[in-house]
PDB file of C-alpha atoms and ligand atoms in Angstrom:
ATOM      1  CA  MET A   4       0.000   0.000   0.000  1.00 89.00           C
ATOM      2  CA  LEU A   5       1.477   3.341  -1.034  1.00 96.00           C
ATOM      3  CA  SER A   6       1.408   6.119   1.544  1.00 97.00           C
ATOM      4  CA  PRO A   7      -0.930   9.062   0.802  1.00 98.00           C
ATOM      5  CA  ALA A   8       2.146  11.305   0.392  1.00 98.00           C
ATOM      6  CA  LYS A   9       3.601   8.946  -2.211  1.00 98.00           C
ATOM      7  CA  ARG A  10       0.231   8.788  -3.977  1.00 98.00           C
ATOM      8  CA  LEU A  11       0.068  12.581  -4.038  1.00 98.00           C
ATOM      9  CA  ARG A  12       3.538  12.787  -5.589  1.00 98.00           C
ATOM     10  CA  LEU A  13       2.602  10.165  -8.198  1.00 98.00           C
ATOM     11  CA  ARG A  14      -0.660  11.933  -8.991  1.00 98.00           C
ATOM     12  CA  ILE A  15       1.198  15.222  -9.535  1.00 98.00           C
ATOM     13  CA  ALA A  16       3.621  13.447 -11.883  1.00 98.00           C
ATOM     14  CA  GLU A  17       0.827  11.627 -13.774  1.00 98.00           C
ATOM     15  CA  THR A  18      -1.693  14.438 -14.225  1.00 97.00           C
ATOM     16  CA  GLY A  19       0.528  17.529 -14.240  1.00 97.00           C
ATOM     17  CA  LEU A  20      -2.040  19.364 -12.086  1.00 98.00           C
ATOM     18  CA  VAL A  21      -3.751  18.134  -8.913  1.00 98.00           C
ATOM     19  CA  HIS A  22      -7.038  19.599  -7.664  1.00 98.00           C
ATOM     20  CA  ILE A  23      -7.110  20.033  -3.891  1.00 98.00           C
ATOM     21  CA  MET A  24     -10.408  20.894  -2.180  1.00 98.00           C
ATOM     22  CA  ALA A  25     -10.679  22.910   1.012  1.00 98.00           C
ATOM     23  CA  THR A  26     -12.258  21.120   3.973  1.00 98.00           C
ATOM     24  CA  HIS A  27     -13.227  22.085   7.512  1.00 98.00           C
ATOM     25  CA  SER A  28     -14.681  18.767   8.709  1.00 98.00           C
ATOM     26  CA  PRO A  29     -14.672  15.041   8.023  1.00 98.00           C
ATOM     27  CA  LEU A  30     -18.082  15.392   6.329  1.00 98.00           C
ATOM     28  CA  SER A  31     -16.786  17.999   3.880  1.00 98.00           C
ATOM     29  CA  ALA A  32     -13.756  15.737   3.257  1.00 98.00           C
ATOM     30  CA  ILE A  33     -16.000  12.749   2.441  1.00 98.00           C
ATOM     31  CA  LEU A  34     -18.009  14.911   0.014  1.00 98.00           C
ATOM     32  CA  ALA A  35     -14.818  16.170  -1.656  1.00 98.00           C
ATOM     33  CA  GLU A  36     -13.530  12.616  -2.059  1.00 98.00           C
ATOM     34  CA  GLU A  37     -16.824  11.452  -3.574  1.00 98.00           C
ATOM     35  CA  ALA A  38     -16.800  14.413  -5.971  1.00 98.00           C
ATOM     36  CA  GLY A  39     -13.415  13.307  -7.332  1.00 98.00           C
ATOM     37  CA  PHE A  40     -10.751  15.669  -5.978  1.00 98.00           C
ATOM     38  CA  ASP A  41      -7.120  14.505  -5.822  1.00 98.00           C
ATOM     39  CA  GLY A  42      -6.585  15.686  -2.262  1.00 98.00           C
ATOM     40  CA  LEU A  43      -7.805  17.853   0.604  1.00 98.00           C
ATOM     41  CA  TRP A  44      -6.732  21.223   1.954  1.00 98.00           C
ATOM     42  CA  ALA A  45      -6.977  21.384   5.745  1.00 98.00           C
ATOM     43  CA  SER A  46      -7.649  25.098   5.513  1.00 98.00           C
ATOM     44  CA  GLY A  47      -7.004  27.526   8.342  1.00 98.00           C
ATOM     45  CA  PHE A  48      -9.523  29.953   6.896  1.00 98.00           C
ATOM     46  CA  GLU A  49     -12.271  27.320   6.741  1.00 98.00           C
ATOM     47  CA  LEU A  50     -11.673  26.008  10.255  1.00 98.00           C
ATOM     48  CA  SER A  51     -11.557  29.564  11.641  1.00 98.00           C
ATOM     49  CA  ALA A  52     -14.854  30.313   9.887  1.00 98.00           C
ATOM     50  CA  LEU A  53     -16.346  27.096  11.251  1.00 98.00           C
ATOM     51  CA  TYR A  54     -15.646  28.483  14.726  1.00 98.00           C
ATOM     52  CA  GLY A  55     -17.116  31.832  13.666  1.00 98.00           C
ATOM     53  CA  LEU A  56     -13.691  33.452  14.023  1.00 98.00           C
ATOM     54  CA  PRO A  57     -11.444  35.452  11.697  1.00 97.00           C
ATOM     55  CA  ASP A  58      -8.399  33.684  10.214  1.00 97.00           C
ATOM     56  CA  MET A  59      -5.811  35.506  12.349  1.00 96.00           C
ATOM     57  CA  SER A  60      -3.839  32.833  14.264  1.00 97.00           C
ATOM     58  CA  LEU A  61      -6.703  32.493  16.785  1.00 98.00           C
ATOM     59  CA  ILE A  62      -7.236  28.771  16.171  1.00 97.00           C
ATOM     60  CA  SER A  63      -4.579  26.792  18.044  1.00 97.00           C
ATOM     61  CA  MET A  64      -2.371  24.108  16.534  1.00 98.00           C
ATOM     62  CA  THR A  65      -4.178  21.560  18.729  1.00 98.00           C
ATOM     63  CA  GLN A  66      -7.584  22.562  17.375  1.00 98.00           C
ATOM     64  CA  HIS A  67      -6.341  22.367  13.790  1.00 98.00           C
ATOM     65  CA  LEU A  68      -4.532  19.058  14.364  1.00 98.00           C
ATOM     66  CA  ASP A  69      -7.583  17.502  16.040  1.00 98.00           C
ATOM     67  CA  MET A  70      -9.714  18.378  13.037  1.00 98.00           C
ATOM     68  CA  MET A  71      -7.051  17.151  10.636  1.00 98.00           C
ATOM     69  CA  ARG A  72      -6.871  13.804  12.453  1.00 98.00           C
ATOM     70  CA  ALA A  73     -10.653  13.481  12.334  1.00 98.00           C
ATOM     71  CA  ILE A  74     -10.545  14.231   8.591  1.00 98.00           C
ATOM     72  CA  ALA A  75      -7.707  11.749   8.016  1.00 98.00           C
ATOM     73  CA  GLY A  76      -9.778   9.072   9.766  1.00 97.00           C
ATOM     74  CA  ARG A  77     -12.635   9.377   7.257  1.00 97.00           C
ATOM     75  CA  THR A  78     -10.860   9.747   3.908  1.00 97.00           C
ATOM     76  CA  THR A  79      -8.237   8.014   1.820  1.00 96.00           C
ATOM     77  CA  LEU A  80      -7.245  11.239   0.051  1.00 98.00           C
ATOM     78  CA  PRO A  81      -3.888  12.909   0.761  1.00 98.00           C
ATOM     79  CA  ILE A  82      -4.169  15.960   3.014  1.00 98.00           C
ATOM     80  CA  VAL A  83      -2.282  19.214   2.467  1.00 98.00           C
ATOM     81  CA  ALA A  84      -2.209  20.898   5.879  1.00 98.00           C
ATOM     82  CA  ASP A  85      -2.313  24.673   6.130  1.00 98.00           C
ATOM     83  CA  ILE A  86       0.005  25.378   9.069  1.00 98.00           C
ATOM     84  CA  ASP A  87      -0.008  29.155   8.567  1.00 98.00           C
ATOM     85  CA  THR A  88       3.295  30.567   9.853  1.00 98.00           C
ATOM     86  CA  GLY A  89       4.302  27.272  11.500  1.00 98.00           C
ATOM     87  CA  TYR A  90       3.107  28.409  14.954  1.00 97.00           C
ATOM     88  CA  GLY A  91       6.286  30.319  15.818  1.00 96.00           C
ATOM     89  CA  ASN A  92       9.959  30.022  14.933  1.00 97.00           C
ATOM     90  CA  ALA A  93      11.974  27.124  13.446  1.00 98.00           C
ATOM     91  CA  ILE A  94      11.699  25.169  16.714  1.00 98.00           C
ATOM     92  CA  ASN A  95       7.905  25.395  16.601  1.00 98.00           C
ATOM     93  CA  VAL A  96       8.067  24.323  12.944  1.00 98.00           C
ATOM     94  CA  ILE A  97      10.024  21.168  13.834  1.00 98.00           C
ATOM     95  CA  HIS A  98       7.380  20.256  16.391  1.00 98.00           C
ATOM     96  CA  ALA A  99       4.535  21.064  13.973  1.00 98.00           C
ATOM     97  CA  ILE A 100       6.002  18.948  11.143  1.00 98.00           C
ATOM     98  CA  ARG A 101       6.400  15.937  13.439  1.00 98.00           C
ATOM     99  CA  GLU A 102       2.850  16.281  14.729  1.00 98.00           C
ATOM    100  CA  TYR A 103       1.236  16.842  11.325  1.00 98.00           C
ATOM    101  CA  GLU A 104       3.129  14.037   9.596  1.00 98.00           C
ATOM    102  CA  ARG A 105       2.320  11.624  12.431  1.00 98.00           C
ATOM    103  CA  SER A 106      -1.329  12.659  12.264  1.00 97.00           C
ATOM    104  CA  GLY A 107      -1.671  11.768   8.592  1.00 97.00           C
ATOM    105  CA  ALA A 108      -0.775  14.901   6.590  1.00 98.00           C
ATOM    106  CA  SER A 109       0.972  14.324   3.255  1.00 98.00           C
ATOM    107  CA  ALA A 110       2.116  17.910   2.830  1.00 98.00           C
ATOM    108  CA  VAL A 111       2.249  21.216   4.674  1.00 98.00           C
ATOM    109  CA  VAL A 112       2.103  24.793   3.501  1.00 98.00           C
ATOM    110  CA  ILE A 113       4.095  27.296   5.600  1.00 98.00           C
ATOM    111  CA  GLU A 114       3.801  31.009   4.851  1.00 98.00           C
ATOM    112  CA  ASP A 115       6.434  33.721   5.238  1.00 98.00           C
ATOM    113  CA  LYS A 116       4.346  36.093   7.365  1.00 97.00           C
ATOM    114  CA  THR A 117       5.040  37.040  10.959  1.00 96.00           C
ATOM    115  CA  PHE A 118       3.026  35.455  13.780  1.00 95.00           C
ATOM    116  CA  PRO A 119       0.213  36.278  14.466  1.00 94.00           C
ATOM    117  CA  LYS A 120      -0.858  36.406  10.833  1.00 94.00           C
ATOM    118  CA  VAL A 121      -3.688  38.332   9.234  1.00 92.00           C
ATOM    119  CA  THR A 122      -5.829  36.581   6.635  1.00 94.00           C
ATOM    120  CA  SER A 123      -4.490  37.226   3.133  1.00 94.00           C
ATOM    121  CA  LEU A 124      -7.564  38.377   1.264  1.00 90.00           C
ATOM    122  CA  ALA A 125      -8.728  41.121   3.663  1.00 89.00           C
ATOM    123  CA  ALA A 126      -8.611  44.565   2.060  1.00 86.00           C
ATOM    124  CA  ASP A 127      -5.913  46.655   3.801  1.00 86.00           C
ATOM    125  CA  GLY A 128      -4.925  43.740   6.083  1.00 86.00           C
ATOM    126  CA  ARG A 129      -1.641  44.194   7.998  1.00 87.00           C
ATOM    127  CA  GLN A 130       0.750  41.996   6.025  1.00 91.00           C
ATOM    128  CA  GLU A 131       4.195  41.775   7.561  1.00 95.00           C
ATOM    129  CA  LEU A 132       6.769  39.330   6.195  1.00 97.00           C
ATOM    130  CA  LEU A 133       9.676  37.634   7.954  1.00 98.00           C
ATOM    131  CA  PRO A 134      13.213  38.436   6.780  1.00 98.00           C
ATOM    132  CA  ILE A 135      14.103  35.974   3.988  1.00 98.00           C
ATOM    133  CA  GLU A 136      16.900  34.264   5.969  1.00 98.00           C
ATOM    134  CA  GLU A 137      14.630  33.654   8.931  1.00 98.00           C
ATOM    135  CA  PHE A 138      11.991  32.005   6.757  1.00 98.00           C
ATOM    136  CA  GLN A 139      14.680  29.951   4.984  1.00 98.00           C
ATOM    137  CA  SER A 140      15.625  28.559   8.408  1.00 98.00           C
ATOM    138  CA  LYS A 141      12.006  27.571   9.004  1.00 98.00           C
ATOM    139  CA  ILE A 142      11.931  25.724   5.665  1.00 98.00           C
ATOM    140  CA  ARG A 143      15.249  24.010   6.442  1.00 98.00           C
ATOM    141  CA  ALA A 144      13.840  22.985   9.820  1.00 98.00           C
ATOM    142  CA  ALA A 145      10.675  21.593   8.172  1.00 98.00           C
ATOM    143  CA  VAL A 146      12.666  19.566   5.656  1.00 98.00           C
ATOM    144  CA  ALA A 147      14.988  18.226   8.369  1.00 98.00           C
ATOM    145  CA  ALA A 148      12.063  17.264  10.625  1.00 98.00           C
ATOM    146  CA  ARG A 149      10.064  15.166   8.156  1.00 98.00           C
ATOM    147  CA  GLN A 150      10.291  11.394   8.547  1.00 98.00           C
ATOM    148  CA  SER A 151       9.394  10.429   4.987  1.00 98.00           C
ATOM    149  CA  ALA A 152      11.126  11.920   1.960  1.00 98.00           C
ATOM    150  CA  ASP A 153       7.698  11.768   0.254  1.00 98.00           C
ATOM    151  CA  PHE A 154       6.221  14.311   2.694  1.00 98.00           C
ATOM    152  CA  ILE A 155       5.914  17.564   0.724  1.00 98.00           C
ATOM    153  CA  VAL A 156       7.060  20.890   2.179  1.00 99.00           C
ATOM    154  CA  ILE A 157       5.426  23.806   0.372  1.00 99.00           C
ATOM    155  CA  ALA A 158       6.805  27.303   1.009  1.00 99.00           C
ATOM    156  CA  ARG A 159       4.239  30.058   0.555  1.00 98.00           C
ATOM    157  CA  THR A 160       5.307  33.589  -0.149  1.00 98.00           C
ATOM    158  CA  GLU A 161       2.958  36.416   0.672  1.00 98.00           C
ATOM    159  CA  ALA A 162       5.097  39.019  -1.109  1.00 98.00           C
ATOM    160  CA  LEU A 163       2.342  39.887  -3.620  1.00 97.00           C
ATOM    161  CA  ILE A 164      -0.273  39.945  -0.841  1.00 96.00           C
ATOM    162  CA  ALA A 165       1.987  42.387   1.065  1.00 96.00           C
ATOM    163  CA  GLY A 166       2.261  44.578  -2.049  1.00 95.00           C
ATOM    164  CA  LEU A 167       6.025  44.074  -2.402  1.00 97.00           C
ATOM    165  CA  GLY A 168       5.875  43.250  -6.113  1.00 97.00           C
ATOM    166  CA  GLU A 169       6.930  40.447  -8.409  1.00 98.00           C
ATOM    167  CA  ASP A 170      10.707  40.858  -8.053  1.00 98.00           C
ATOM    168  CA  GLU A 171      10.506  40.385  -4.289  1.00 98.00           C
ATOM    169  CA  ALA A 172       8.132  37.445  -4.732  1.00 98.00           C
ATOM    170  CA  LEU A 173      10.509  35.761  -7.208  1.00 98.00           C
ATOM    171  CA  LYS A 174      13.516  36.429  -4.966  1.00 98.00           C
ATOM    172  CA  ARG A 175      11.731  34.898  -1.986  1.00 98.00           C
ATOM    173  CA  GLY A 176      10.499  31.893  -3.976  1.00 98.00           C
ATOM    174  CA  LEU A 177      14.034  31.119  -5.186  1.00 98.00           C
ATOM    175  CA  ALA A 178      15.468  31.534  -1.684  1.00 98.00           C
ATOM    176  CA  TYR A 179      12.916  29.060  -0.330  1.00 99.00           C
ATOM    177  CA  VAL A 180      13.801  26.511  -3.036  1.00 99.00           C
ATOM    178  CA  GLU A 181      17.452  26.910  -2.037  1.00 98.00           C
ATOM    179  CA  ALA A 182      16.377  26.118   1.547  1.00 98.00           C
ATOM    180  CA  GLY A 183      14.794  22.847   0.380  1.00 98.00           C
ATOM    181  CA  ALA A 184      11.121  23.586  -0.386  1.00 99.00           C
ATOM    182  CA  ASP A 185       9.513  20.978  -2.660  1.00 98.00           C
ATOM    183  CA  MET A 186       7.031  23.467  -4.126  1.00 99.00           C
ATOM    184  CA  VAL A 187       6.367  27.215  -3.880  1.00 99.00           C
ATOM    185  CA  LEU A 188       2.885  28.611  -3.307  1.00 98.00           C
ATOM    186  CA  ILE A 189       2.346  32.037  -4.814  1.00 98.00           C
ATOM    187  CA  HIS A 190      -0.715  33.885  -3.536  1.00 96.00           C
ATOM    188  CA  SER A 191      -2.381  37.055  -4.812  1.00 95.00           C
ATOM    189  CA  LYS A 192      -5.482  38.980  -3.858  1.00 94.00           C
ATOM    190  CA  LYS A 193      -5.754  40.824  -7.135  1.00 94.00           C
ATOM    191  CA  LYS A 194      -9.203  40.314  -8.642  1.00 94.00           C
ATOM    192  CA  ASP A 195      -7.771  39.023 -11.933  1.00 95.00           C
ATOM    193  CA  PRO A 196      -5.052  36.413 -12.567  1.00 96.00           C
ATOM    194  CA  SER A 197      -2.529  38.799 -14.174  1.00 96.00           C
ATOM    195  CA  GLU A 198      -0.128  38.814 -11.186  1.00 96.00           C
ATOM    196  CA  ILE A 199      -0.128  35.026 -10.943  1.00 97.00           C
ATOM    197  CA  GLU A 200       0.246  34.485 -14.696  1.00 97.00           C
ATOM    198  CA  SER A 201       3.112  36.963 -14.816  1.00 98.00           C
ATOM    199  CA  PHE A 202       4.835  35.345 -11.810  1.00 98.00           C
ATOM    200  CA  SER A 203       4.430  31.908 -13.376  1.00 98.00           C
ATOM    201  CA  ARG A 204       5.967  33.080 -16.673  1.00 98.00           C
ATOM    202  CA  SER A 205       8.924  34.671 -14.874  1.00 98.00           C
ATOM    203  CA  TRP A 206       9.515  31.728 -12.499  1.00 98.00           C
ATOM    204  CA  LYS A 207      12.961  30.180 -13.034  1.00 98.00           C
ATOM    205  CA  GLY A 208      12.948  27.989  -9.930  1.00 98.00           C
ATOM    206  CA  SER A 209      13.577  24.250 -10.157  1.00 98.00           C
ATOM    207  CA  VAL A 210      10.349  23.302  -8.349  1.00 98.00           C
ATOM    208  CA  PRO A 211       6.697  23.605  -9.445  1.00 98.00           C
ATOM    209  CA  LEU A 212       4.208  26.184  -8.213  1.00 98.00           C
ATOM    210  CA  VAL A 213       0.996  25.955  -6.199  1.00 98.00           C
ATOM    211  CA  ILE A 214      -1.851  28.475  -6.421  1.00 98.00           C
ATOM    212  CA  VAL A 215      -5.063  29.254  -4.531  1.00 97.00           C
ATOM    213  CA  PRO A 216      -7.386  30.927  -7.068  1.00 95.00           C
ATOM    214  CA  ASN A 217      -9.809  32.453  -4.558  1.00 92.00           C
ATOM    215  CA  ALA A 218      -9.667  36.049  -5.764  1.00 93.00           C
ATOM    216  CA  TYR A 219      -9.362  35.273  -9.500  1.00 95.00           C
ATOM    217  CA  PRO A 220     -11.774  32.399 -10.163  1.00 93.00           C
ATOM    218  CA  GLU A 221     -11.478  32.648 -13.957  1.00 95.00           C
ATOM    219  CA  LEU A 222      -8.053  30.967 -13.754  1.00 96.00           C
ATOM    220  CA  ASP A 223      -9.441  27.499 -14.533  1.00 96.00           C
ATOM    221  CA  SER A 224      -7.506  24.289 -15.147  1.00 96.00           C
ATOM    222  CA  THR A 225      -7.114  24.883 -18.883  1.00 96.00           C
ATOM    223  CA  ARG A 226      -5.458  28.268 -18.265  1.00 96.00           C
ATOM    224  CA  ILE A 227      -3.415  26.897 -15.376  1.00 97.00           C
ATOM    225  CA  LYS A 228      -2.147  23.962 -17.431  1.00 97.00           C
ATOM    226  CA  ALA A 229      -1.206  26.310 -20.279  1.00 97.00           C
ATOM    227  CA  LEU A 230       1.238  28.060 -17.912  1.00 97.00           C
ATOM    228  CA  GLY A 231       3.086  24.750 -17.525  1.00 97.00           C
ATOM    229  CA  ASN A 232       4.729  25.118 -14.115  1.00 98.00           C
ATOM    230  CA  ILE A 233       1.731  25.164 -11.742  1.00 98.00           C
ATOM    231  CA  LYS A 234       1.157  21.597 -10.537  1.00 98.00           C
ATOM    232  CA  MET A 235      -1.305  22.079  -7.675  1.00 98.00           C
ATOM    233  CA  THR A 236      -4.406  24.200  -7.387  1.00 98.00           C
ATOM    234  CA  ILE A 237      -6.124  24.605  -4.029  1.00 98.00           C
ATOM    235  CA  TYR A 238      -9.814  25.593  -3.926  1.00 97.00           C
ATOM    236  CA  GLY A 239      -9.200  27.612  -0.792  1.00 94.00           C
ATOM    237  CA  ASN A 240     -12.552  28.599   0.699  1.00 96.00           C
ATOM    238  CA  TYR A 241     -15.135  26.947  -1.525  1.00 97.00           C
ATOM    239  CA  GLY A 242     -16.220  24.312   1.013  1.00 97.00           C
ATOM    240  CA  ILE A 243     -17.230  26.769   3.715  1.00 98.00           C
ATOM    241  CA  ARG A 244     -18.761  29.207   1.209  1.00 98.00           C
ATOM    242  CA  ALA A 245     -20.866  26.483  -0.414  1.00 97.00           C
ATOM    243  CA  ALA A 246     -22.001  25.256   3.029  1.00 98.00           C
ATOM    244  CA  THR A 247     -22.851  28.822   4.088  1.00 98.00           C
ATOM    245  CA  THR A 248     -24.883  29.464   0.941  1.00 98.00           C
ATOM    246  CA  ALA A 249     -26.847  26.235   1.440  1.00 98.00           C
ATOM    247  CA  MET A 250     -27.554  26.887   5.136  1.00 98.00           C
ATOM    248  CA  GLN A 251     -28.464  30.551   4.633  1.00 98.00           C
ATOM    249  CA  ASP A 252     -30.932  29.559   1.937  1.00 98.00           C
ATOM    250  CA  ALA A 253     -32.543  26.723   3.918  1.00 98.00           C
ATOM    251  CA  PHE A 254     -32.678  28.593   7.248  1.00 98.00           C
ATOM    252  CA  ARG A 255     -34.203  31.734   5.695  1.00 98.00           C
ATOM    253  CA  ARG A 256     -36.821  29.678   3.880  1.00 98.00           C
ATOM    254  CA  ILE A 257     -37.857  27.885   7.064  1.00 98.00           C
ATOM    255  CA  ILE A 258     -38.441  31.230   8.804  1.00 98.00           C
ATOM    256  CA  ALA A 259     -40.218  32.678   5.761  1.00 98.00           C
ATOM    257  CA  ASP A 260     -42.438  29.591   5.317  1.00 98.00           C
ATOM    258  CA  GLY A 261     -43.173  29.203   9.020  1.00 98.00           C
ATOM    259  CA  GLY A 262     -42.005  25.579   8.935  1.00 98.00           C
ATOM    260  CA  VAL A 263     -40.007  22.971   7.041  1.00 97.00           C
ATOM    261  CA  GLN A 264     -42.855  21.959   4.735  1.00 97.00           C
ATOM    262  CA  ASN A 265     -41.135  23.331   1.598  1.00 97.00           C
ATOM    263  CA  VAL A 266     -37.452  23.189   2.409  1.00 97.00           C
ATOM    264  CA  HIS A 267     -37.422  19.449   2.986  1.00 95.00           C
ATOM    265  CA  LYS A 268     -38.018  18.851  -0.731  1.00 95.00           C
ATOM    266  CA  SER A 269     -34.821  20.601  -1.785  1.00 95.00           C
ATOM    267  CA  ILE A 270     -32.325  19.229   0.742  1.00 97.00           C
ATOM    268  CA  VAL A 271     -30.874  15.713   1.019  1.00 98.00           C
ATOM    269  CA  LYS A 272     -32.966  13.093   2.772  1.00 98.00           C
ATOM    270  CA  VAL A 273     -31.826  11.858   6.165  1.00 98.00           C
ATOM    271  CA  GLU A 274     -30.986   8.527   4.491  1.00 98.00           C
ATOM    272  CA  GLU A 275     -28.230  10.325   2.596  1.00 98.00           C
ATOM    273  CA  ILE A 276     -26.734  11.445   5.908  1.00 98.00           C
ATOM    274  CA  PHE A 277     -27.006   7.853   7.181  1.00 97.00           C
ATOM    275  CA  ARG A 278     -25.008   6.774   4.136  1.00 98.00           C
ATOM    276  CA  LEU A 279     -22.316   9.373   4.802  1.00 98.00           C
ATOM    277  CA  GLN A 280     -22.244   8.265   8.461  1.00 97.00           C
ATOM    278  CA  ASN A 281     -21.672   4.678   7.324  1.00 96.00           C
ATOM    279  CA  MET A 282     -24.773   3.389   9.086  1.00 96.00           C
ATOM    280  CA  GLU A 283     -24.717   0.246   6.935  1.00 96.00           C
ATOM    281  CA  GLN A 284     -21.549  -0.810   8.705  1.00 96.00           C
ATOM    282  CA  VAL A 285     -23.133  -0.202  12.111  1.00 95.00           C
ATOM    283  CA  LYS A 286     -26.066  -2.392  11.130  1.00 94.00           C
ATOM    284  CA  ALA A 287     -23.727  -5.172  10.021  1.00 96.00           C
ATOM    285  CA  ASP A 288     -21.711  -4.849  13.239  1.00 97.00           C
ATOM    286  CA  GLU A 289     -24.871  -4.969  15.331  1.00 96.00           C
ATOM    287  CA  ALA A 290     -25.969  -8.168  13.620  1.00 96.00           C
ATOM    288  CA  ARG A 291     -22.545  -9.662  14.151  1.00 97.00           C
ATOM    289  CA  PHE A 292     -21.686  -8.553  17.701  1.00 98.00           C
ATOM    290  CA  LEU A 293     -24.913  -7.653  19.494  1.00 97.00           C
ATOM    291  CA  ALA A 294     -27.099 -10.544  18.396  1.00 80.00           C
TER     292      ALA A 294
HETATM  293  C1  SPV B 306      -6.787  29.059   3.633  1.00 90.36           C
HETATM  294  O1  SPV B 306      -7.716  28.498   3.010  1.00 90.36           O
HETATM  295  O2  SPV B 306      -6.686  29.024   4.873  1.00 90.36           O
HETATM  296  C2  SPV B 306      -5.744  29.803   2.902  1.00 90.36           C
HETATM  297  C3  SPV B 306      -6.071  30.400   1.589  1.00 90.36           C
HETATM  298  O3  SPV B 306      -4.664  29.927   3.425  1.00 90.36           O
HETATM  299  S1  SPV B 306      -6.494  32.076   1.812  1.00 90.36           S
HETATM  300  O4  SPV B 306      -7.556  32.127   2.821  1.00 90.36           O
HETATM  301  O5  SPV B 306      -6.935  32.605   0.542  1.00 90.36           O
HETATM  302  O6  SPV B 306      -5.309  32.785   2.314  1.00 90.36           O
HETATM  303 MG1   MG B 307      -4.729  29.680   5.495  1.00 90.36          MG
END
């Protein structure tokens, strides 16, 4: 049996572009697996939102790890864990890598912001970056701490998010490759893909790129593949947004209708939830062990 990390590496090599869906719960992970994604993004933004909190280093590593373990227990897909800034300095990163790898992650993304971070897409968010050398040390620490060579360390630069421009972003990306990163995630909050496409065309690094097309949704797989060096796309907040849309719609209709008499026709039946809960297995176990 190949490890999930090995399978993720093979899938990247085979397809040239893996599609990674954001999750905030085991249920959302099961739905992403059934829909056909290549892997899961254990998103900090989504888990923060699930708690009704902003994505600003308020969720602890323990909370995020607990959820990631619960997700790993209900899916066979590889998990890319969003560990934000790595929860501190290089020493914290070593601890985080050990914990996440042991808990079933196949990859981590670490970003070059200072702790505590501010969510990337907020207009006028405070975006402060670490000095390059300090972040290189965190990447070196991550690479040294992994047990399996298949575990993927992704370095994320927030240079474009911080408004520092493409030259700084390229410089940082190359420095992180030199420190041992397996892939570089380039993020942008510009409402069109021009910054990302330009970065991709200028990228001379020896490792492939990762993107999170949240702000520029028109960058679809055909356009991404045409760029040639982006091998992973993460659908960063689509799980929690889809869930929010569905709940807002159903909850408002129940209030408006004065009951559930209409809404029940447009949502899944409880039998579908039983299926997702694996109730069949419970029934079989009952027959076998409780008879
Ligand atoms: C996340 O999903 O937690 C991310 C992507 O890091 S973003 O929120 O766009 O920064
Ligand atoms: Mg995040």
